[in-house]
XYZ file of C-alpha atoms in Angstrom:
334
model
C 61.439 195.709 92.245
C 62.748 192.277 93.094
C 66.260 191.582 92.028
C 66.617 189.602 88.819
C 68.652 186.410 89.004
C 72.021 186.670 87.473
C 72.744 184.881 84.292
C 74.530 181.585 85.037
C 73.660 181.893 88.767
C 71.507 179.718 90.978
C 69.080 179.004 88.158
C 71.775 176.925 86.407
C 72.987 174.702 89.192
C 75.240 171.804 88.204
C 73.880 168.259 88.821
C 75.512 166.414 91.711
C 78.504 164.264 90.843
C 77.754 160.527 90.718
C 79.108 158.441 93.601
C 82.440 156.804 92.875
C 82.689 154.401 95.769
C 81.525 151.242 93.924
C 83.682 151.976 90.872
C 86.697 152.642 93.065
C 86.083 149.421 94.960
C 85.829 147.443 91.710
C 89.023 149.021 90.432
C 90.885 148.198 93.612
C 89.651 144.592 93.601
C 90.628 144.037 89.969
C 94.033 145.645 90.472
C 94.647 143.508 93.551
C 93.717 140.379 91.628
C 96.020 141.328 88.757
C 98.806 142.022 91.210
C 98.178 138.670 92.889
C 98.428 136.880 89.539
C 101.580 138.794 88.593
C 103.215 137.843 91.870
C 102.285 134.177 91.436
C 103.702 134.172 87.906
C 106.876 135.915 89.059
C 107.385 133.504 91.975
C 106.751 130.498 89.732
C 109.387 131.622 87.243
C 111.811 132.721 89.963
C 111.589 129.365 91.762
C 112.221 127.549 88.460
C 115.275 129.732 87.798
C 116.637 129.015 91.284
C 116.362 125.275 90.636
C 118.156 125.647 87.311
C 120.995 127.540 88.990
C 121.796 124.389 91.002
C 121.099 121.624 88.454
C 123.001 118.830 90.211
C 121.333 119.302 93.576
C 117.914 119.746 91.999
C 118.369 116.638 89.856
C 119.420 114.532 92.863
C 116.378 115.675 94.826
C 114.072 114.899 91.906
C 115.749 111.508 91.424
C 115.151 110.638 95.088
C 111.490 111.560 94.638
C 111.313 109.507 91.429
C 112.690 106.395 93.120
C 110.173 106.782 95.934
C 107.366 107.008 93.370
C 108.557 104.227 91.041
C 108.271 101.412 93.577
C 104.561 101.749 94.465
C 103.700 102.630 90.851
C 105.499 99.516 89.586
C 103.701 97.371 92.153
C 100.392 98.876 91.063
C 101.171 98.005 87.441
C 102.020 94.475 88.539
C 98.620 94.271 90.234
C 97.038 95.425 86.977
C 98.761 92.494 85.297
C 97.384 90.162 87.960
C 93.905 91.618 87.485
C 94.121 90.995 83.742
C 95.175 87.421 84.432
C 92.392 87.102 86.980
C 89.853 88.238 84.385
C 91.130 85.649 81.906
C 90.985 82.899 84.523
C 87.483 83.908 85.565
C 86.365 83.420 81.983
C 87.587 79.812 82.226
C 85.722 79.165 85.494
C 83.272 76.347 84.765
C 81.082 73.821 86.518
C 80.713 70.205 85.469
C 77.244 68.732 85.875
C 77.355 64.901 85.904
C 74.114 63.217 84.926
C 72.804 59.922 86.269
C 73.898 56.731 84.467
C 70.388 55.760 83.411
C 69.830 59.071 81.564
C 69.715 58.487 77.806
C 70.699 60.939 75.074
C 67.215 62.411 74.707
C 66.879 63.065 78.412
C 70.414 64.495 78.495
C 69.458 66.954 75.744
C 66.394 68.112 77.657
C 68.420 68.546 80.849
C 70.988 70.525 78.884
C 68.224 72.834 77.612
C 66.909 73.297 81.148
C 70.382 74.115 82.459
C 71.069 76.570 79.630
C 67.755 78.321 80.328
C 68.847 79.084 83.894
C 69.398 82.810 84.472
C 72.798 82.252 86.069
C 74.180 80.217 83.137
C 76.003 81.869 80.248
C 76.427 78.839 77.985
C 76.663 75.070 78.182
C 78.274 72.168 76.333
C 76.808 68.688 76.474
C 79.323 65.830 76.525
C 77.875 62.390 75.934
C 79.251 59.325 77.676
C 81.013 58.185 74.473
C 82.592 61.609 73.953
C 83.706 61.658 77.586
C 85.382 58.271 77.214
C 87.139 59.368 74.010
C 88.499 62.497 75.686
C 89.563 60.446 78.713
C 91.423 57.952 76.558
C 93.158 60.729 74.635
C 94.180 62.535 77.800
C 95.637 59.453 79.517
C 96.914 57.650 76.431
C 95.259 54.399 77.546
C 93.070 53.734 74.530
C 93.890 50.022 74.357
C 93.334 49.344 78.030
C 90.123 51.343 78.310
C 88.835 49.938 75.034
C 88.629 46.471 76.624
C 85.975 47.611 79.070
C 82.564 46.084 78.372
C 80.539 49.053 79.618
C 81.327 52.756 79.627
C 81.592 53.749 83.304
C 81.495 57.480 82.517
C 78.167 59.325 82.631
C 77.088 62.106 80.341
C 78.046 65.532 81.577
C 77.337 69.183 80.925
C 80.058 71.844 81.107
C 78.482 75.066 82.412
C 79.955 78.567 82.108
C 78.369 80.795 84.780
C 77.383 84.407 84.199
C 78.937 85.544 87.480
C 82.255 83.790 88.230
C 82.325 84.986 91.847
C 82.785 82.040 94.236
C 79.575 82.791 96.169
C 77.478 83.022 93.004
C 79.011 79.829 91.575
C 78.278 77.917 94.783
C 74.673 79.064 94.709
C 74.356 78.077 91.050
C 75.840 74.658 91.766
C 73.264 74.034 94.490
C 70.400 75.014 92.190
C 71.644 72.832 89.329
C 72.200 69.851 91.609
C 68.520 69.950 92.536
C 67.446 69.319 88.917
C 65.991 65.939 88.020
C 68.499 63.610 86.385
C 71.546 65.375 87.832
C 73.785 63.166 89.916
C 76.532 65.575 90.998
C 77.922 69.051 90.296
C 81.672 69.455 90.507
C 83.382 72.805 90.931
C 86.900 73.736 91.945
C 87.045 77.299 93.233
C 90.031 76.960 95.529
C 92.423 78.392 92.929
C 90.073 81.292 92.195
C 89.718 82.158 95.875
C 93.485 81.968 96.378
C 93.991 84.289 93.435
C 91.468 86.746 94.843
C 93.155 86.673 98.253
C 96.526 87.300 96.632
C 95.090 90.225 94.651
C 93.613 91.739 97.814
C 96.915 91.288 99.634
C 98.771 92.927 96.767
C 96.357 95.871 96.733
C 96.852 96.490 100.435
C 100.595 96.126 100.069
C 100.608 98.625 97.201
C 98.546 101.070 99.256
C 100.865 100.690 102.251
C 103.931 101.250 100.072
C 102.299 104.265 98.418
C 101.628 105.847 101.822
C 105.105 104.983 103.105
C 106.964 106.308 100.079
C 104.619 109.302 99.939
C 105.829 110.191 103.422
C 109.354 109.718 102.094
C 108.658 112.259 99.354
C 107.343 114.699 101.961
C 110.522 114.269 104.004
C 112.802 114.734 100.995
C 111.039 117.879 99.809
C 110.630 119.192 103.341
C 114.331 118.831 104.111
C 115.298 120.520 100.844
C 112.909 123.432 101.426
C 114.090 123.749 105.022
C 117.623 124.314 103.793
C 116.325 126.881 101.295
C 114.469 128.725 104.061
C 117.563 128.801 106.252
C 119.682 130.131 103.394
C 117.201 132.979 102.863
C 116.464 133.645 106.520
C 117.736 137.232 106.527
C 115.752 138.032 103.385
C 112.621 136.634 105.011
C 113.167 138.710 108.148
C 113.565 141.882 106.092
C 110.351 141.404 104.078
C 108.444 140.511 107.241
C 109.685 143.720 108.861
C 108.089 145.785 106.087
C 104.766 143.990 106.490
C 104.903 140.859 104.311
C 102.419 138.165 105.281
C 103.232 134.510 105.778
C 101.424 133.687 102.547
C 103.604 136.138 100.637
C 106.777 134.659 102.117
C 105.593 131.067 101.701
C 104.666 131.383 98.019
C 108.081 130.989 96.303
C 108.942 127.954 98.421
C 105.622 126.311 97.571
C 106.386 126.710 93.885
C 109.842 125.227 94.467
C 108.281 122.186 96.137
C 105.817 121.825 93.271
C 108.672 121.994 90.736
C 110.571 119.316 92.684
C 107.484 117.081 92.730
C 106.754 117.597 89.045
C 110.351 116.854 88.082
C 110.356 113.727 90.254
C 107.103 112.592 88.648
C 108.530 113.044 85.151
C 111.632 111.054 86.075
C 109.467 108.325 87.626
C 107.370 108.192 84.454
C 110.535 107.819 82.361
C 111.912 105.058 84.619
C 108.635 103.144 84.424
C 108.598 103.447 80.627
C 112.192 102.196 80.398
C 111.443 99.303 82.755
C 108.407 98.340 80.694
C 110.461 98.257 77.492
C 113.226 96.293 79.220
C 110.853 93.603 80.524
C 108.492 93.441 77.536
C 110.552 90.977 75.473
C 111.223 88.318 78.163
C 107.611 88.490 79.390
C 106.306 87.991 75.853
C 108.694 85.077 75.352
C 107.571 83.466 78.630
C 103.898 83.842 77.688
C 104.579 82.425 74.207
C 106.217 79.349 75.750
C 102.869 78.595 77.406
C 100.980 79.235 74.179
C 99.512 82.542 75.349
C 99.931 86.206 74.584
C 100.544 88.709 77.350
C 101.727 92.300 77.370
C 102.743 94.358 80.358
C 100.249 97.089 81.236
C 101.354 100.695 80.866
C 100.345 103.830 82.693
C 98.482 105.376 79.790
C 97.274 108.990 79.708
C 95.143 108.757 82.854
C 97.799 106.934 84.856
C 100.504 109.349 83.735
C 98.359 112.351 84.650
C 97.613 110.811 88.052
C 101.296 110.136 88.698
C 102.333 113.691 87.798
C 99.473 115.226 89.771
C 100.249 113.169 92.880
C 103.964 113.938 92.685
C 103.307 117.674 92.272
C 100.851 117.727 95.169
C 103.268 115.803 97.387
C 106.030 118.281 96.586
C 103.724 121.227 97.287
C 102.509 119.689 100.563
C 106.041 118.901 101.740
C 107.103 122.482 101.036
C 104.049 123.886 102.821
C 104.719 121.822 105.956
C 108.403 122.772 106.046
C 107.868 126.489 105.402
C 104.980 126.800 107.858
C 107.027 125.190 110.577
C 110.061 127.413 110.030
C 108.082 130.604 109.551
C 106.675 130.107 113.034
C 110.264 130.183 114.326
C 111.310 133.263 112.357
C 111.145 136.437 114.437
C 112.149 139.685 112.683
C 114.794 141.608 114.662
C-alpha cells in the first residue's frame, strides 16, 4: 500500500510570500524625502535663530543690503514717473494742417472730413481763419493793432490728433496729409518728444546699470558675512565632513542665512521707499498744482513689492552659495 499523505503535510503548502522590494523602495524614498524636508525646516529655523542672537550685526548687514537696493529701485520709480509724464505728453502730440488761402469754409469742411476719415487720425478740430485770428489776438494781446488789418493773413487750419504718437508714424502721417488737395503745409514739432524718448532710454539703461552694480554689491556684502560665519564654524564643518556629510548638507544652513539677510534687506528697502514716497508726496503735489496739474508719485504696489523682496532674497541666497562653495573647496578634514 502506498503511504498516505500526512495531514497538514505537502498537500497544504503555504503560498509564496509576496515580493517586498518595491514597497521597501517606496518606504525608503518617502522617508528620505520626509527627512530632507525636516532638515530644511530645521536649518531654516536654526539660521533665523542665529541671526536673532546677533541682532546688531544682522541689522547692519540688512541695512547695507537695503541701501544698495533702494537706489536702483528709486531710480526705477522715477523712470515710472517720467513714463507717466511721457504718456500725458504723447496725448498732446498734434499736427497742424494749414489750408490754402483761397479755400472757403465749405471746402475747408470737406477737407476736414477727409482728414478725419484717415486711418491714422484719431480726431480733428477745424479752426477757421476768423477763429485763428481771434486766438492769435488773445494770445499776443494785440487786438487793436491786428484789428486794423484790412485782410486776415491767417489761413484756416485743422488740428490733428494722431492715433500713433510715435515720431516715425507722425512723420508718415504728415506726408500723407500734405499730399491732400487744398492743403498748403503741415506743421509738426517732434523735437521735444524725441528728446524725451532719448532721456527715458538713457534713464532705463542707467537704472539697469545701477541695478547690476548694486546687485554685485549685495553679493559682496552677503558673501563677506557668510565667509565670516563659515570661518567661525570651520571646526564644526570639518567634524561633520569627517562622518560623511556632503557639501549640500554643510552648505544648507548658510544658504538659509543668506536668504534671511536678503529678505530682511528687501523689507528694509521697501520701508525706506515707502517713507521716501510719503516725504516727497506733499512738495511734488504742490509743484504740480502750481502748474495747474495733478501728479502723484508712483509706488511699488503689490507686484513691485513682491519683485523687490524676491530679488533681494535671491541675491542673498546667491551670495551665500558663492561664498560657501568657495570656502568648502578649501576645507580639508584633518
